PDB file of C-alpha atoms in Angstrom:
ATOM      1  CA  MET A   1     344.019  -2.582  93.003  1.00  0.00           C
ATOM      2  CA  ASP A   2     341.476   0.233  92.978  1.00  0.00           C
ATOM      3  CA  LYS A   3     338.096  -0.514  94.493  1.00  0.00           C
ATOM      4  CA  LYS A   4     335.034  -0.421  92.269  1.00  0.00           C
ATOM      5  CA  ARG A   5     333.194   2.870  92.722  1.00  0.00           C
ATOM      6  CA  VAL A   6     329.545   2.524  93.730  1.00  0.00           C
ATOM      7  CA  LEU A   7     326.929   5.269  94.102  1.00  0.00           C
ATOM      8  CA  VAL A   8     323.956   4.597  96.397  1.00  0.00           C
ATOM      9  CA  THR A   9     320.913   6.827  95.896  1.00  0.00           C
ATOM     10  CA  GLY A  10     318.467   7.175  98.778  1.00  0.00           C
ATOM     11  CA  SER A  11     321.310   6.597 101.231  1.00  0.00           C
ATOM     12  CA  ASN A  12     319.157   7.791 104.153  1.00  0.00           C
ATOM     13  CA  GLY A  13     316.486   5.158 103.568  1.00  0.00           C
ATOM     14  CA  MET A  14     316.029   1.770 105.190  1.00  0.00           C
ATOM     15  CA  LEU A  15     317.738  -0.153 102.393  1.00  0.00           C
ATOM     16  CA  GLY A  16     320.162   2.617 101.426  1.00  0.00           C
ATOM     17  CA  MET A  17     321.534   2.957 104.960  1.00  0.00           C
ATOM     18  CA  ASP A  18     322.159  -0.767 105.221  1.00  0.00           C
ATOM     19  CA  MET A  19     323.628  -0.919 101.727  1.00  0.00           C
ATOM     20  CA  VAL A  20     326.221   1.772 102.442  1.00  0.00           C
ATOM     21  CA  SER A  21     327.199   0.052 105.695  1.00  0.00           C
ATOM     22  CA  PHE A  22     327.268  -3.376 104.045  1.00  0.00           C
ATOM     23  CA  ILE A  23     329.548  -2.471 101.131  1.00  0.00           C
ATOM     24  CA  GLY A  24     331.580   0.279 102.790  1.00  0.00           C
ATOM     25  CA  ASP A  25     334.762  -1.769 103.170  1.00  0.00           C
ATOM     26  CA  LEU A  26     334.431  -3.536  99.833  1.00  0.00           C
ATOM     27  CA  TYR A  27     333.897  -0.625  97.461  1.00  0.00           C
ATOM     28  CA  ASP A  28     334.623   3.067  96.996  1.00  0.00           C
ATOM     29  CA  VAL A  29     331.190   4.268  98.108  1.00  0.00           C
ATOM     30  CA  TYR A  30     329.431   7.510  97.263  1.00  0.00           C
ATOM     31  CA  ARG A  31     326.133   8.427  98.943  1.00  0.00           C
ATOM     32  CA  THR A  32     323.367  10.724  97.802  1.00  0.00           C
ATOM     33  CA  ASP A  33     320.019  11.877  99.207  1.00  0.00           C
ATOM     34  CA  LEU A  34     318.050  15.063  99.832  1.00  0.00           C
ATOM     35  CA  GLU A  35     320.020  15.773 103.025  1.00  0.00           C
ATOM     36  CA  GLU A  36     322.953  14.138 104.748  1.00  0.00           C
ATOM     37  CA  LYS A  37     321.903  11.914 107.632  1.00  0.00           C
ATOM     38  CA  LYS A  38     324.647  11.323 110.164  1.00  0.00           C
ATOM     39  CA  ASN A  39     325.423   7.708 110.979  1.00  0.00           C
ATOM     40  CA  PHE A  40     328.716   6.568 112.455  1.00  0.00           C
ATOM     41  CA  ARG A  41     328.777   3.583 110.106  1.00  0.00           C
ATOM     42  CA  HIS A  42     328.919   5.979 107.153  1.00  0.00           C
ATOM     43  CA  ASP A  43     331.940   7.964 108.366  1.00  0.00           C
ATOM     44  CA  GLY A  44     334.364   8.538 105.525  1.00  0.00           C
ATOM     45  CA  LYS A  45     331.804   7.768 102.800  1.00  0.00           C
ATOM     46  CA  ARG A  46     331.469  10.707 100.425  1.00  0.00           C
ATOM     47  CA  PHE A  47     328.078  12.398 100.249  1.00  0.00           C
ATOM     48  CA  SER A  48     326.434  14.559  97.577  1.00  0.00           C
ATOM     49  CA  LYS A  49     323.150  16.331  98.224  1.00  0.00           C
ATOM     50  CA  CYS A  50     320.828  15.647  95.307  1.00  0.00           C
ATOM     51  CA  ASP A  51     317.128  15.693  94.467  1.00  0.00           C
ATOM     52  CA  ILE A  52     316.643  13.053  91.777  1.00  0.00           C
ATOM     53  CA  THR A  53     313.594  14.908  90.427  1.00  0.00           C
ATOM     54  CA  ASP A  54     316.024  17.617  89.243  1.00  0.00           C
ATOM     55  CA  GLY A  55     317.318  16.109  86.022  1.00  0.00           C
ATOM     56  CA  PRO A  56     320.319  18.364  85.250  1.00  0.00           C
ATOM     57  CA  THR A  57     321.556  18.246  88.860  1.00  0.00           C
ATOM     58  CA  THR A  58     321.202  14.466  89.034  1.00  0.00           C
ATOM     59  CA  ILE A  59     323.047  13.892  85.768  1.00  0.00           C
ATOM     60  CA  ARG A  60     325.803  16.325  86.771  1.00  0.00           C
ATOM     61  CA  MET A  61     326.239  14.622  90.151  1.00  0.00           C
ATOM     62  CA  ILE A  62     326.565  11.208  88.518  1.00  0.00           C
ATOM     63  CA  LYS A  63     329.050  12.506  85.940  1.00  0.00           C
ATOM     64  CA  GLU A  64     331.166  13.993  88.733  1.00  0.00           C
ATOM     65  CA  ALA A  65     331.092  10.795  90.816  1.00  0.00           C
ATOM     66  CA  LYS A  66     331.788   8.544  87.797  1.00  0.00           C
ATOM     67  CA  PRO A  67     330.486   5.367  89.463  1.00  0.00           C
ATOM     68  CA  GLU A  68     330.898   1.985  87.830  1.00  0.00           C
ATOM     69  CA  VAL A  69     327.697   0.851  89.546  1.00  0.00           C
ATOM     70  CA  ILE A  70     324.657   2.827  90.735  1.00  0.00           C
ATOM     71  CA  ILE A  71     322.364   1.198  93.291  1.00  0.00           C
ATOM     72  CA  HIS A  72     319.143   3.163  92.971  1.00  0.00           C
ATOM     73  CA  THR A  73     317.171   2.766  96.207  1.00  0.00           C
ATOM     74  CA  ALA A  74     315.702   6.290  96.331  1.00  0.00           C
ATOM     75  CA  ALA A  75     311.898   6.215  96.163  1.00  0.00           C
ATOM     76  CA  TRP A  76     308.730   7.374  97.850  1.00  0.00           C
ATOM     77  CA  THR A  77     307.414   4.153  99.383  1.00  0.00           C
ATOM     78  CA  ASP A  78     304.391   5.361 101.380  1.00  0.00           C
ATOM     79  CA  VAL A  79     301.816   3.401  99.379  1.00  0.00           C
ATOM     80  CA  ASP A  80     298.785   5.307 100.682  1.00  0.00           C
ATOM     81  CA  GLY A  81     300.597   8.635 100.440  1.00  0.00           C
ATOM     82  CA  CYS A  82     301.432   7.812  96.838  1.00  0.00           C
ATOM     83  CA  GLU A  83     297.761   7.173  96.096  1.00  0.00           C
ATOM     84  CA  LEU A  84     296.778  10.552  97.536  1.00  0.00           C
ATOM     85  CA  ASP A  85     299.465  12.492  95.623  1.00  0.00           C
ATOM     86  CA  GLN A  86     299.929  10.811  92.276  1.00  0.00           C
ATOM     87  CA  GLU A  87     301.808  13.703  90.690  1.00  0.00           C
ATOM     88  CA  LYS A  88     304.488  13.682  93.403  1.00  0.00           C
ATOM     89  CA  THR A  89     304.732   9.894  93.185  1.00  0.00           C
ATOM     90  CA  MET A  90     305.399   9.894  89.455  1.00  0.00           C
ATOM     91  CA  LYS A  91     307.855  12.746  89.756  1.00  0.00           C
ATOM     92  CA  ILE A  92     309.972  10.893  92.322  1.00  0.00           C
ATOM     93  CA  ASN A  93     309.595   7.229  91.428  1.00  0.00           C
ATOM     94  CA  ALA A  94     309.241   7.420  87.645  1.00  0.00           C
ATOM     95  CA  GLU A  95     310.826  10.674  86.442  1.00  0.00           C
ATOM     96  CA  GLY A  96     313.476  10.541  89.169  1.00  0.00           C
ATOM     97  CA  THR A  97     314.444   7.050  88.052  1.00  0.00           C
ATOM     98  CA  HIS A  98     314.581   8.267  84.447  1.00  0.00           C
ATOM     99  CA  ASN A  99     317.027  10.985  85.518  1.00  0.00           C
ATOM    100  CA  VAL A 100     319.231   8.447  87.289  1.00  0.00           C
ATOM    101  CA  ALA A 101     319.135   6.214  84.199  1.00  0.00           C
ATOM    102  CA  LEU A 102     320.186   9.124  81.982  1.00  0.00           C
ATOM    103  CA  GLY A 103     323.092   9.827  84.328  1.00  0.00           C
ATOM    104  CA  ALA A 104     324.106   6.168  84.269  1.00  0.00           C
ATOM    105  CA  LYS A 105     324.019   6.276  80.470  1.00  0.00           C
ATOM    106  CA  GLU A 106     326.372   9.271  80.418  1.00  0.00           C
ATOM    107  CA  VAL A 107     329.094   7.435  82.360  1.00  0.00           C
ATOM    108  CA  ASN A 108     328.315   3.878  81.182  1.00  0.00           C
ATOM    109  CA  SER A 109     327.413   2.697  84.694  1.00  0.00           C
ATOM    110  CA  ILE A 110     325.569  -0.482  85.551  1.00  0.00           C
ATOM    111  CA  LEU A 111     322.287   0.544  87.189  1.00  0.00           C
ATOM    112  CA  ILE A 112     320.713  -1.660  89.850  1.00  0.00           C
ATOM    113  CA  TYR A 113     317.115  -0.556  90.355  1.00  0.00           C
ATOM    114  CA  ILE A 114     315.096  -1.665  93.365  1.00  0.00           C
ATOM    115  CA  SER A 115     311.553  -2.350  92.220  1.00  0.00           C
ATOM    116  CA  SER A 116     308.557  -3.917  93.923  1.00  0.00           C
ATOM    117  CA  ASP A 117     306.150  -6.832  94.094  1.00  0.00           C
ATOM    118  CA  PHE A 118     303.464  -4.159  93.728  1.00  0.00           C
ATOM    119  CA  VAL A 119     304.001  -4.054  89.958  1.00  0.00           C
ATOM    120  CA  PHE A 120     301.685  -7.107  89.950  1.00  0.00           C
ATOM    121  CA  ASP A 121     297.925  -7.160  90.536  1.00  0.00           C
ATOM    122  CA  GLY A 122     297.847 -10.084  92.980  1.00  0.00           C
ATOM    123  CA  ASP A 123     295.326 -12.143  91.022  1.00  0.00           C
ATOM    124  CA  LYS A 124     297.759 -15.002  90.379  1.00  0.00           C
ATOM    125  CA  THR A 125     297.574 -17.870  92.875  1.00  0.00           C
ATOM    126  CA  SER A 126     301.178 -19.014  92.350  1.00  0.00           C
ATOM    127  CA  PRO A 127     304.360 -16.942  92.859  1.00  0.00           C
ATOM    128  CA  TYR A 128     305.108 -14.308  90.234  1.00  0.00           C
ATOM    129  CA  LYS A 129     307.970 -15.013  87.837  1.00  0.00           C
ATOM    130  CA  GLU A 130     310.181 -12.335  86.307  1.00  0.00           C
ATOM    131  CA  ASP A 131     308.471 -12.640  82.909  1.00  0.00           C
ATOM    132  CA  ASP A 132     304.892 -12.486  84.208  1.00  0.00           C
ATOM    133  CA  MET A 133     302.957  -9.513  82.876  1.00  0.00           C
ATOM    134  CA  PRO A 134     302.938  -6.589  85.346  1.00  0.00           C
ATOM    135  CA  HIS A 135     299.577  -5.018  86.118  1.00  0.00           C
ATOM    136  CA  PRO A 136     299.745  -2.686  89.142  1.00  0.00           C
ATOM    137  CA  VAL A 137     296.608  -1.904  91.117  1.00  0.00           C
ATOM    138  CA  ASN A 138     297.881   1.249  92.829  1.00  0.00           C
ATOM    139  CA  THR A 139     299.849   4.385  92.006  1.00  0.00           C
ATOM    140  CA  TYR A 140     302.976   3.268  93.840  1.00  0.00           C
ATOM    141  CA  GLY A 141     303.161   0.054  91.807  1.00  0.00           C
ATOM    142  CA  LEU A 142     302.526   1.953  88.576  1.00  0.00           C
ATOM    143  CA  SER A 143     305.300   4.438  89.374  1.00  0.00           C
ATOM    144  CA  LYS A 144     307.787   1.628  90.030  1.00  0.00           C
ATOM    145  CA  LEU A 145     306.780  -0.064  86.778  1.00  0.00           C
ATOM    146  CA  LYS A 146     307.290   3.187  84.867  1.00  0.00           C
ATOM    147  CA  GLY A 147     310.743   3.383  86.432  1.00  0.00           C
ATOM    148  CA  GLU A 148     311.460  -0.093  85.074  1.00  0.00           C
ATOM    149  CA  THR A 149     310.276   1.020  81.628  1.00  0.00           C
ATOM    150  CA  PHE A 150     312.569   4.045  81.602  1.00  0.00           C
ATOM    151  CA  ILE A 151     315.548   1.883  82.548  1.00  0.00           C
ATOM    152  CA  ARG A 152     314.856  -0.649  79.803  1.00  0.00           C
ATOM    153  CA  LYS A 153     314.503   2.203  77.312  1.00  0.00           C
ATOM    154  CA  GLU A 154     317.713   4.042  78.218  1.00  0.00           C
ATOM    155  CA  LEU A 155     320.171   1.333  79.276  1.00  0.00           C
ATOM    156  CA  ASP A 156     321.726  -1.908  78.132  1.00  0.00           C
ATOM    157  CA  LYS A 157     323.483  -2.640  81.431  1.00  0.00           C
ATOM    158  CA  TYR A 158     321.045  -2.905  84.311  1.00  0.00           C
ATOM    159  CA  PHE A 159     319.523  -5.116  86.956  1.00  0.00           C
ATOM    160  CA  ILE A 160     315.891  -4.648  87.946  1.00  0.00           C
ATOM    161  CA  VAL A 161     315.474  -6.300  91.345  1.00  0.00           C
ATOM    162  CA  ARG A 162     311.894  -6.673  92.535  1.00  0.00           C
ATOM    163  CA  THR A 163     311.521  -7.284  96.237  1.00  0.00           C
ATOM    164  CA  SER A 164     308.769  -7.307  98.860  1.00  0.00           C
ATOM    165  CA  TRP A 165     307.800  -6.496 102.451  1.00  0.00           C
ATOM    166  CA  LEU A 166     311.180  -5.056 103.495  1.00  0.00           C
ATOM    167  CA  PHE A 167     312.260  -4.856 107.130  1.00  0.00           C
ATOM    168  CA  GLY A 168     315.535  -3.626 108.587  1.00  0.00           C
ATOM    169  CA  LYS A 169     317.248  -1.535 111.241  1.00  0.00           C
ATOM    170  CA  TYR A 170     316.806   1.850 109.591  1.00  0.00           C
ATOM    171  CA  GLY A 171     313.407   3.362 108.893  1.00  0.00           C
ATOM    172  CA  LYS A 172     309.924   2.504 110.091  1.00  0.00           C
ATOM    173  CA  ASN A 173     308.641  -0.870 108.939  1.00  0.00           C
ATOM    174  CA  PHE A 174     305.921  -3.377 109.791  1.00  0.00           C
ATOM    175  CA  VAL A 175     308.050  -5.108 112.438  1.00  0.00           C
ATOM    176  CA  ASP A 176     308.585  -1.840 114.307  1.00  0.00           C
ATOM    177  CA  ILE A 177     304.926  -0.866 114.056  1.00  0.00           C
ATOM    178  CA  VAL A 178     303.717  -4.192 115.471  1.00  0.00           C
ATOM    179  CA  LEU A 179     306.159  -4.134 118.388  1.00  0.00           C
ATOM    180  CA  ASP A 180     305.523  -0.454 119.157  1.00  0.00           C
ATOM    181  CA  LYS A 181     301.765  -0.991 119.330  1.00  0.00           C
ATOM    182  CA  ALA A 182     302.209  -4.109 121.443  1.00  0.00           C
ATOM    183  CA  GLU A 183     304.449  -2.179 123.832  1.00  0.00           C
ATOM    184  CA  ARG A 184     301.759   0.512 124.185  1.00  0.00           C
ATOM    185  CA  LYS A 185     299.092  -2.169 124.767  1.00  0.00           C
ATOM    186  CA  GLU A 186     297.181  -1.070 121.665  1.00  0.00           C
ATOM    187  CA  GLU A 187     294.970  -3.529 119.825  1.00  0.00           C
ATOM    188  CA  LEU A 188     296.539  -4.801 116.623  1.00  0.00           C
ATOM    189  CA  LYS A 189     294.124  -5.139 113.702  1.00  0.00           C
ATOM    190  CA  ILE A 190     296.032  -7.055 111.042  1.00  0.00           C
ATOM    191  CA  VAL A 191     294.984  -8.047 107.535  1.00  0.00           C
ATOM    192  CA  VAL A 192     294.545 -11.786 107.091  1.00  0.00           C
ATOM    193  CA  ASP A 193     293.808 -11.947 103.344  1.00  0.00           C
ATOM    194  CA  GLN A 194     296.973 -10.455 101.782  1.00  0.00           C
ATOM    195  CA  PHE A 195     299.985 -12.695 101.195  1.00  0.00           C
ATOM    196  CA  GLY A 196     303.627 -12.022 100.408  1.00  0.00           C
ATOM    197  CA  SER A 197     307.206 -12.694 101.465  1.00  0.00           C
ATOM    198  CA  PRO A 198     309.055 -10.609 104.087  1.00  0.00           C
ATOM    199  CA  THR A 199     312.583  -9.589 103.096  1.00  0.00           C
ATOM    200  CA  TYR A 200     315.431  -8.623 105.418  1.00  0.00           C
ATOM    201  CA  THR A 201     317.409  -5.660 104.076  1.00  0.00           C
ATOM    202  CA  LEU A 202     320.739  -7.311 104.914  1.00  0.00           C
ATOM    203  CA  ASP A 203     319.836 -10.386 102.868  1.00  0.00           C
ATOM    204  CA  LEU A 204     318.846  -8.141  99.973  1.00  0.00           C
ATOM    205  CA  CYS A 205     322.149  -6.258 100.307  1.00  0.00           C
ATOM    206  CA  ASN A 206     324.006  -9.554 100.077  1.00  0.00           C
ATOM    207  CA  ALA A 207     322.050 -10.458  96.939  1.00  0.00           C
ATOM    208  CA  LEU A 208     322.861  -7.104  95.346  1.00  0.00           C
ATOM    209  CA  ILE A 209     326.569  -7.625  96.004  1.00  0.00           C
ATOM    210  CA  LYS A 210     326.388 -10.979  94.217  1.00  0.00           C
ATOM    211  CA  LEU A 211     324.712  -9.334  91.233  1.00  0.00           C
ATOM    212  CA  MET A 212     327.310  -6.559  91.192  1.00  0.00           C
ATOM    213  CA  ALA A 213     330.019  -9.194  90.845  1.00  0.00           C
ATOM    214  CA  VAL A 214     328.613 -10.507  87.553  1.00  0.00           C
ATOM    215  CA  PRO A 215     331.188  -9.939  84.773  1.00  0.00           C
ATOM    216  CA  THR A 216     330.083  -7.078  82.546  1.00  0.00           C
ATOM    217  CA  GLU A 217     332.421  -7.400  79.594  1.00  0.00           C
ATOM    218  CA  GLY A 218     330.589  -6.869  76.358  1.00  0.00           C
ATOM    219  CA  HIS A 219     327.561  -4.777  75.647  1.00  0.00           C
ATOM    220  CA  THR A 220     324.865  -6.007  77.995  1.00  0.00           C
ATOM    221  CA  ALA A 221     324.548  -7.237  81.551  1.00  0.00           C
ATOM    222  CA  GLY A 222     321.810  -7.967  84.005  1.00  0.00           C
ATOM    223  CA  GLY A 223     318.096  -8.341  83.547  1.00  0.00           C
ATOM    224  CA  VAL A 224     315.203  -8.777  85.968  1.00  0.00           C
ATOM    225  CA  TYR A 225     315.499 -10.730  89.212  1.00  0.00           C
ATOM    226  CA  HIS A 226     313.039 -11.365  92.024  1.00  0.00           C
ATOM    227  CA  PHE A 227     314.450 -11.480  95.538  1.00  0.00           C
ATOM    228  CA  SER A 228     312.856 -12.072  98.922  1.00  0.00           C
ATOM    229  CA  ASN A 229     313.453 -14.387 101.810  1.00  0.00           C
ATOM    230  CA  SER A 230     311.980 -17.810 101.095  1.00  0.00           C
ATOM    231  CA  GLY A 231     308.502 -18.787 102.196  1.00  0.00           C
ATOM    232  CA  SER A 232     305.373 -16.662 102.381  1.00  0.00           C
ATOM    233  CA  CYS A 233     302.705 -15.599 104.849  1.00  0.00           C
ATOM    234  CA  SER A 234     299.778 -13.305 105.457  1.00  0.00           C
ATOM    235  CA  TRP A 235     300.325 -10.026 107.277  1.00  0.00           C
ATOM    236  CA  TYR A 236     298.495 -11.628 110.202  1.00  0.00           C
ATOM    237  CA  LYS A 237     300.823 -14.633 110.385  1.00  0.00           C
ATOM    238  CA  TYR A 238     303.788 -12.272 110.028  1.00  0.00           C
ATOM    239  CA  ALA A 239     302.544 -10.210 112.984  1.00  0.00           C
ATOM    240  CA  GLU A 240     302.061 -13.343 115.084  1.00  0.00           C
ATOM    241  CA  GLU A 241     305.673 -14.371 114.481  1.00  0.00           C
ATOM    242  CA  ILE A 242     306.921 -10.865 115.307  1.00  0.00           C
ATOM    243  CA  LEU A 243     305.029 -10.942 118.604  1.00  0.00           C
ATOM    244  CA  ARG A 244     306.323 -14.419 119.418  1.00  0.00           C
ATOM    245  CA  LEU A 245     309.958 -13.519 118.793  1.00  0.00           C
ATOM    246  CA  GLY A 246     309.498 -10.162 120.511  1.00  0.00           C
ATOM    247  CA  ARG A 247     307.978 -11.914 123.543  1.00  0.00           C
ATOM    248  CA  LYS A 248     304.753  -9.968 123.211  1.00  0.00           C
ATOM    249  CA  GLN A 249     302.351 -12.911 122.947  1.00  0.00           C
ATOM    250  CA  ASP A 250     300.005 -11.192 125.390  1.00  0.00           C
ATOM    251  CA  ALA A 251     299.287  -8.454 122.830  1.00  0.00           C
ATOM    252  CA  LYS A 252     295.724  -8.246 121.551  1.00  0.00           C
ATOM    253  CA  ILE A 253     295.727  -9.109 117.843  1.00  0.00           C
ATOM    254  CA  THR A 254     292.582  -9.259 115.717  1.00  0.00           C
ATOM    255  CA  PRO A 255     292.395 -10.564 112.133  1.00  0.00           C
ATOM    256  CA  ILE A 256     290.589  -8.279 109.676  1.00  0.00           C
ATOM    257  CA  THR A 257     289.984  -8.271 105.921  1.00  0.00           C
ATOM    258  CA  SER A 258     291.388  -5.808 103.398  1.00  0.00           C
ATOM    259  CA  LEU A 259     287.929  -4.283 102.994  1.00  0.00           C
ATOM    260  CA  GLU A 260     287.675  -3.662 106.731  1.00  0.00           C
ATOM    261  CA  LEU A 261     290.996  -1.818 106.739  1.00  0.00           C
ATOM    262  CA  ASP A 262     289.725   0.617 104.082  1.00  0.00           C
ATOM    263  CA  ARG A 263     292.970   2.327 103.004  1.00  0.00           C
ATOM    264  CA  PRO A 264     293.363   4.783 100.079  1.00  0.00           C
ATOM    265  CA  ALA A 265     295.504   2.397  98.011  1.00  0.00           C
ATOM    266  CA  THR A 266     294.416  -1.058  96.910  1.00  0.00           C
ATOM    267  CA  ARG A 267     296.948  -3.791  97.684  1.00  0.00           C
ATOM    268  CA  PRO A 268     297.503  -6.960  95.652  1.00  0.00           C
ATOM    269  CA  LYS A 269     295.984  -9.970  97.403  1.00  0.00           C
ATOM    270  CA  VAL A 270     298.901 -12.271  96.595  1.00  0.00           C
ATOM    271  CA  SER A 271     302.251 -10.709  95.690  1.00  0.00           C
ATOM    272  CA  ILE A 272     304.567 -13.636  96.398  1.00  0.00           C
ATOM    273  CA  LEU A 273     307.655 -13.523  94.174  1.00  0.00           C
ATOM    274  CA  ASP A 274     309.174 -16.600  92.554  1.00  0.00           C
ATOM    275  CA  ILE A 275     312.872 -16.477  93.537  1.00  0.00           C
ATOM    276  CA  ASP A 276     314.032 -19.559  91.619  1.00  0.00           C
ATOM    277  CA  LYS A 277     315.984 -17.504  89.062  1.00  0.00           C
ATOM    278  CA  TYR A 278     318.005 -15.782  91.779  1.00  0.00           C
ATOM    279  CA  ALA A 279     318.503 -19.067  93.665  1.00  0.00           C
ATOM    280  CA  ALA A 280     319.888 -20.701  90.506  1.00  0.00           C
ATOM    281  CA  PHE A 281     322.211 -17.744  89.947  1.00  0.00           C
ATOM    282  CA  ALA A 282     323.449 -17.672  93.564  1.00  0.00           C
ATOM    283  CA  GLY A 283     323.670 -21.434  93.921  1.00  0.00           C
ATOM    284  CA  LYS A 284     321.380 -21.537  96.936  1.00  0.00           C
ATOM    285  CA  THR A 285     317.920 -20.502  98.048  1.00  0.00           C
ATOM    286  CA  PRO A 286     317.683 -17.476 100.362  1.00  0.00           C
ATOM    287  CA  ARG A 287     316.980 -18.385 103.977  1.00  0.00           C
ATOM    288  CA  SER A 288     313.426 -18.392 105.263  1.00  0.00           C
ATOM    289  CA  TRP A 289     311.751 -15.179 106.316  1.00  0.00           C
ATOM    290  CA  GLU A 290     311.279 -16.681 109.787  1.00  0.00           C
ATOM    291  CA  ALA A 291     315.040 -17.267 110.185  1.00  0.00           C
ATOM    292  CA  ALA A 292     315.828 -13.775 108.914  1.00  0.00           C
ATOM    293  CA  LEU A 293     313.274 -12.195 111.249  1.00  0.00           C
ATOM    294  CA  GLU A 294     314.661 -14.131 114.204  1.00  0.00           C
ATOM    295  CA  GLU A 295     318.203 -12.937 113.497  1.00  0.00           C
ATOM    296  CA  TYR A 296     316.976  -9.368 113.059  1.00  0.00           C
ATOM    297  CA  LEU A 297     315.049  -9.278 116.344  1.00  0.00           C
ATOM    298  CA  LEU A 298     317.241 -11.432 118.573  1.00  0.00           C
ATOM    299  CA  VAL A 299     320.740 -10.633 117.289  1.00  0.00           C
ATOM    300  CA  ASP A 300     321.135  -7.676 114.944  1.00  0.00           C
ATOM    301  CA  LEU A 301     319.009  -5.081 116.761  1.00  0.00           C
ATOM    302  CA  LYS A 302     320.785  -5.829 120.046  1.00  0.00           C
ATOM    303  CA  LYS A 303     324.188  -5.600 118.359  1.00  0.00           C
ATOM    304  CA  GLU A 304     323.228  -2.311 116.702  1.00  0.00           C
ATOM    305  CA  ALA A 305     322.213  -0.799 120.054  1.00  0.00           C
ATOM    306  CA  LYS A 306     325.476  -1.969 121.651  1.00  0.00           C
ATOM    307  CA  ASP A 307     327.570  -0.560 118.786  1.00  0.00           C
ATOM    308  CA  HIS A 308     325.848   2.824 119.066  1.00  0.00           C
ATOM    309  CA  VAL A 309     326.574   2.973 122.806  1.00  0.00           C
ATOM    310  CA  GLN A 310     330.234   2.087 122.261  1.00  0.00           C
ATOM    311  CA  ASN A 311     330.560   4.671 119.497  1.00  0.00           C
ATOM    312  CA  PHE A 312     328.944   7.335 121.709  1.00  0.00           C
ATOM    313  CA  LYS A 313     331.545   6.668 124.427  1.00  0.00           C
ATOM    314  CA  LYS A 314     334.497   7.178 122.060  1.00  0.00           C
TER     315      LYS A 314
END
C-alpha cells in the first residue's frame, strides 16, 4: 500500500525539522524551505527549494509534489522583528500562507496550518476556546490571523491548529535562552505578568499525526483546534522550572513586569488555550508542560547528542 504523501513547509524550522523526522517512516515526505538544511534524520526525504512569498513558484512546487496533506509550518516568528517590519511580516505569514492555500486548492490537498495563541488579545481571564473572537495586539498575531482568513476563504479541507510557547531540539527557544544565560552567569530578567502554556514540538507533531488520520471522504474536513501541553504558567515560573531541571538553581533570576521589559511588540497578558476540543478528539488530555519539559531536558536532548555522535562516526 502506497504511503500518504505529505509536504512540510518550513522544514528547516524548529517544528518543521521535528515534523519531518517524526513522520519520515510513516509517510512519503517532501520538504521545502528557502535553502536545504542538512540533517542526518532527513536523509532520503525529498527537498524542493521554495520561497512561499513567490506565488507562481509555490503553486508550481505543490502541483509537482502532489501531496495529499500539506503541513504549513513556514512563518516568520520573531515577534519583535515582525513589529519592526510589518510589510515583510505580512508578505511571509499572510500572503505566503495564501499562496500555499492556493497550491493546496489546485491539488485538493488537506492543509494543516500552524497558527498562534497571539491571535488573541489576552484580556480574557479564562482559557481561549476555538470560537472565541480573535483580536491580535501585535503584527505577528495579525499576520497569523490573516493567514487563517485566507485558508478559510480558499479551502474546504483544512485544519487550523493554534499553539503556544513552542520549545524543541531545533531552533532557538526560551528554554535554550534561559540555560545559555545561566551558563554564562548572566542575570535573568523574566516577565512575571504574562501567562500561557508551553508546548513541546514532539507532542504537537503527535497531535498533527492524529489530525491527519481523520477520514476525509466527502467535501469537508477539519476545522480549528487548540493544542498545547496541559497546564499554564508565567514566563517567570517557566524559567524557574527550566533552571531546576537544568540544575542551574544558582542562577540569578529577577521577576520584572511587561512594562519594564519594554519590547517593540505588545504581548497578550493571558494567552492560555483551551485544549478540551482536542482532548475530546484524541481521547486523552495532553501531558503537562512540566512533564514534557522534563523529558525534553533530561532525555531527548541527551539522546539527540548521542545520535549525532554515532552518526558522525559512521
